[in-house]
XYZ file of C-alpha atoms in Angstrom:
209
model
C -57.677 66.139 69.928
C -56.415 68.842 72.325
C -53.250 68.776 74.248
C -52.579 70.478 77.437
C -48.792 71.100 77.719
C -46.349 73.094 79.938
C -43.100 73.864 78.219
C -40.940 73.858 81.207
C -41.909 70.631 82.852
C -40.657 67.173 82.291
C -43.885 64.958 82.228
C -45.592 67.120 79.474
C -42.314 67.077 77.724
C -42.467 63.231 77.248
C -45.772 63.338 75.786
C -44.809 66.423 73.577
C -41.909 64.067 72.214
C -44.274 61.050 71.834
C -46.431 63.058 69.663
C -43.835 64.501 67.714
C -42.072 61.079 66.872
C -45.652 59.979 65.710
C -45.598 63.010 63.287
C -49.156 64.220 64.579
C -49.927 67.942 64.669
C -52.448 68.477 67.802
C -54.017 71.644 68.875
C -52.223 72.586 72.071
C -52.931 74.919 75.033
C -49.866 76.021 77.248
C -50.688 75.649 81.023
C -48.012 77.533 82.970
C -47.064 75.627 86.338
C -45.096 78.550 87.241
C -47.996 81.002 87.133
C -49.964 78.250 88.932
C -52.389 77.842 86.047
C -52.850 74.151 86.685
C -54.595 75.003 89.911
C -57.135 77.468 88.150
C -60.878 76.510 87.946
C -60.852 76.414 84.174
C -58.131 73.838 83.816
C -59.386 71.948 87.246
C -62.749 71.436 85.072
C -60.558 69.563 82.588
C -58.348 67.801 85.356
C -59.401 67.626 88.721
C -56.158 66.510 89.946
C -54.285 69.856 88.521
C -51.709 68.177 86.604
C -50.115 67.971 83.111
C -50.144 66.648 80.406
C -53.508 66.041 79.440
C -54.983 64.766 76.170
C -58.653 65.187 75.343
C -59.236 62.664 72.583
C -61.591 62.715 69.516
C -63.862 60.414 71.391
C -64.241 62.882 74.239
C -62.005 61.194 76.920
C -59.630 62.730 79.149
C -56.226 61.100 79.566
C -54.111 62.644 82.460
C -51.056 60.233 82.625
C -48.084 59.956 80.203
C -48.657 56.121 80.014
C -52.315 56.436 78.977
C -51.531 59.245 76.371
C -48.834 56.814 74.872
C -51.150 53.889 74.705
C -54.070 55.658 73.210
C -51.752 57.179 70.508
C -50.024 53.912 69.972
C -53.162 52.156 69.316
C -54.599 55.074 66.943
C -51.381 55.593 65.116
C -49.477 52.363 65.156
C -46.660 53.570 62.865
C -43.775 54.207 63.774
C -44.184 51.842 66.815
C -42.911 53.161 69.866
C -44.422 50.703 72.374
C -43.066 47.646 70.638
C -44.133 45.185 67.997
C -43.883 41.737 69.558
C -45.617 40.633 72.947
C -41.783 40.359 74.389
C -41.093 43.969 73.305
C -44.173 45.596 74.286
C -43.451 44.027 77.749
C -39.741 45.228 77.713
C -40.966 48.790 76.780
C -43.397 48.860 79.750
C -41.186 47.300 82.096
C -38.232 49.734 81.528
C -40.674 52.754 81.474
C -41.840 51.985 84.784
C -38.047 51.395 85.952
C -37.012 54.869 84.835
C -40.169 56.381 86.146
C -39.591 55.037 89.825
C -35.604 55.026 89.871
C -35.098 58.130 87.771
C -38.145 60.580 87.316
C -39.276 60.020 91.007
C -35.919 60.639 92.569
C -35.436 63.830 90.507
C -38.769 65.107 91.464
C -38.213 64.178 95.021
C -34.930 66.230 95.414
C -36.350 69.221 93.461
C -39.699 69.624 95.026
C -38.201 69.109 98.483
C -36.038 71.890 98.329
C -36.699 74.524 95.782
C -38.483 77.640 97.049
C -41.189 77.571 94.045
C -42.420 74.403 95.737
C -42.778 75.363 99.392
C -45.923 73.726 100.413
C -46.004 72.210 97.123
C -43.589 69.018 97.602
C -46.435 66.747 95.694
C -48.189 67.694 92.520
C -51.908 67.934 92.574
C -54.796 69.893 94.293
C -53.658 69.262 97.890
C -50.538 71.231 99.280
C -48.047 69.104 101.164
C -44.953 70.374 103.175
C -41.505 69.915 101.934
C -39.250 67.371 103.720
C -35.646 68.289 103.258
C -34.540 64.511 104.070
C -36.558 63.317 101.198
C -34.333 65.480 98.825
C -31.041 64.096 99.923
C -32.568 60.643 99.653
C -33.495 61.745 95.880
C -30.347 63.028 95.141
C -28.667 59.610 96.220
C -31.048 57.618 94.352
C -30.404 59.508 91.228
C -26.560 58.616 91.362
C -27.845 54.933 91.556
C -30.022 55.646 88.649
C -26.979 56.673 86.350
C -25.214 53.537 87.394
C -28.171 51.602 86.300
C -28.478 53.356 82.999
C -24.711 52.774 82.311
C -25.190 48.972 83.066
C -28.280 48.807 80.766
C -26.927 50.824 77.968
C -23.513 48.886 77.755
C -25.295 45.943 76.769
C -28.195 47.310 74.789
C -28.533 49.893 71.918
C -31.673 51.534 73.562
C -33.435 51.285 76.867
C -35.642 48.734 76.209
C -33.808 46.805 73.573
C -32.507 47.466 69.945
C -35.051 50.158 68.690
C -36.070 53.574 70.060
C -39.174 53.495 72.063
C -41.204 55.316 74.911
C -38.822 54.120 77.209
C -36.063 56.154 75.776
C -38.077 59.351 75.698
C -38.885 59.027 79.401
C -35.375 58.240 79.992
C -33.920 61.103 78.116
C -36.263 63.791 79.647
C -35.470 62.530 83.254
C -31.618 62.512 82.673
C -32.039 65.895 81.155
C -34.138 67.408 83.632
C -31.679 66.197 86.500
C -29.690 69.366 85.722
C -32.407 71.255 87.849
C -30.933 69.280 90.942
C -27.128 69.714 89.564
C -26.814 65.959 88.282
C -25.327 65.172 85.101
C -24.321 62.142 83.790
C -20.961 61.110 84.909
C -18.027 61.366 82.140
C -16.926 57.925 82.850
C -20.462 56.536 81.882
C -19.535 56.552 78.208
C -22.351 54.039 77.004
C -25.049 56.606 78.570
C -23.292 59.715 77.286
C -23.248 58.215 73.738
C -27.010 57.016 74.007
C -27.748 60.555 75.438
C -26.258 62.189 72.290
C -27.873 60.068 70.214
C -31.434 60.825 71.539
C -30.607 64.599 71.570
C -29.991 64.605 67.886
C -33.588 63.583 67.046
C -35.810 66.352 66.229
C -38.428 65.513 68.792
C -35.723 66.035 71.554
C -35.600 70.056 70.484
C -39.372 70.201 71.870
């Protein structure tokens, strides 16, 4: 297998943590978004959509989305399980992973990419340039506040995001919460359940990657 990574971006970090939690050692190539390497002809020959992460499987398939990468690795390397064991657990993991992508990851990206000078005319990842829309940045910032409230409610009643065990949903949530620092958003101090959960995930070796 071959893994295309970017050490500074949140989505590749999600895949990197998943790989580490599986105990796998996969050949890795660094793609610098800061240098625009995702737009190079060489990389677009791998992924025409010009995004990372990418996993090229032993079978020769090219997987360009976190959920596809996770599903492939979970099927090939089922232990430790990171996407649930029972039908109910599997449904909960995918449901919560989708919730945190839509309610957490997307708003952080919306706020960052519509304000930061580095993303001028690059407000949406991929091969096509898009202009920044400042109003979307404000909306994204407001949505992140709601996301923190959603997390606090959930983690006040559940040890982990999708249930009683650490899963893919915790990886996604942790990465998005940590990355929110780029838009100057942090877990509110009164959100004690979320802070305790964050510290618990941060102590895992995969979180150092």
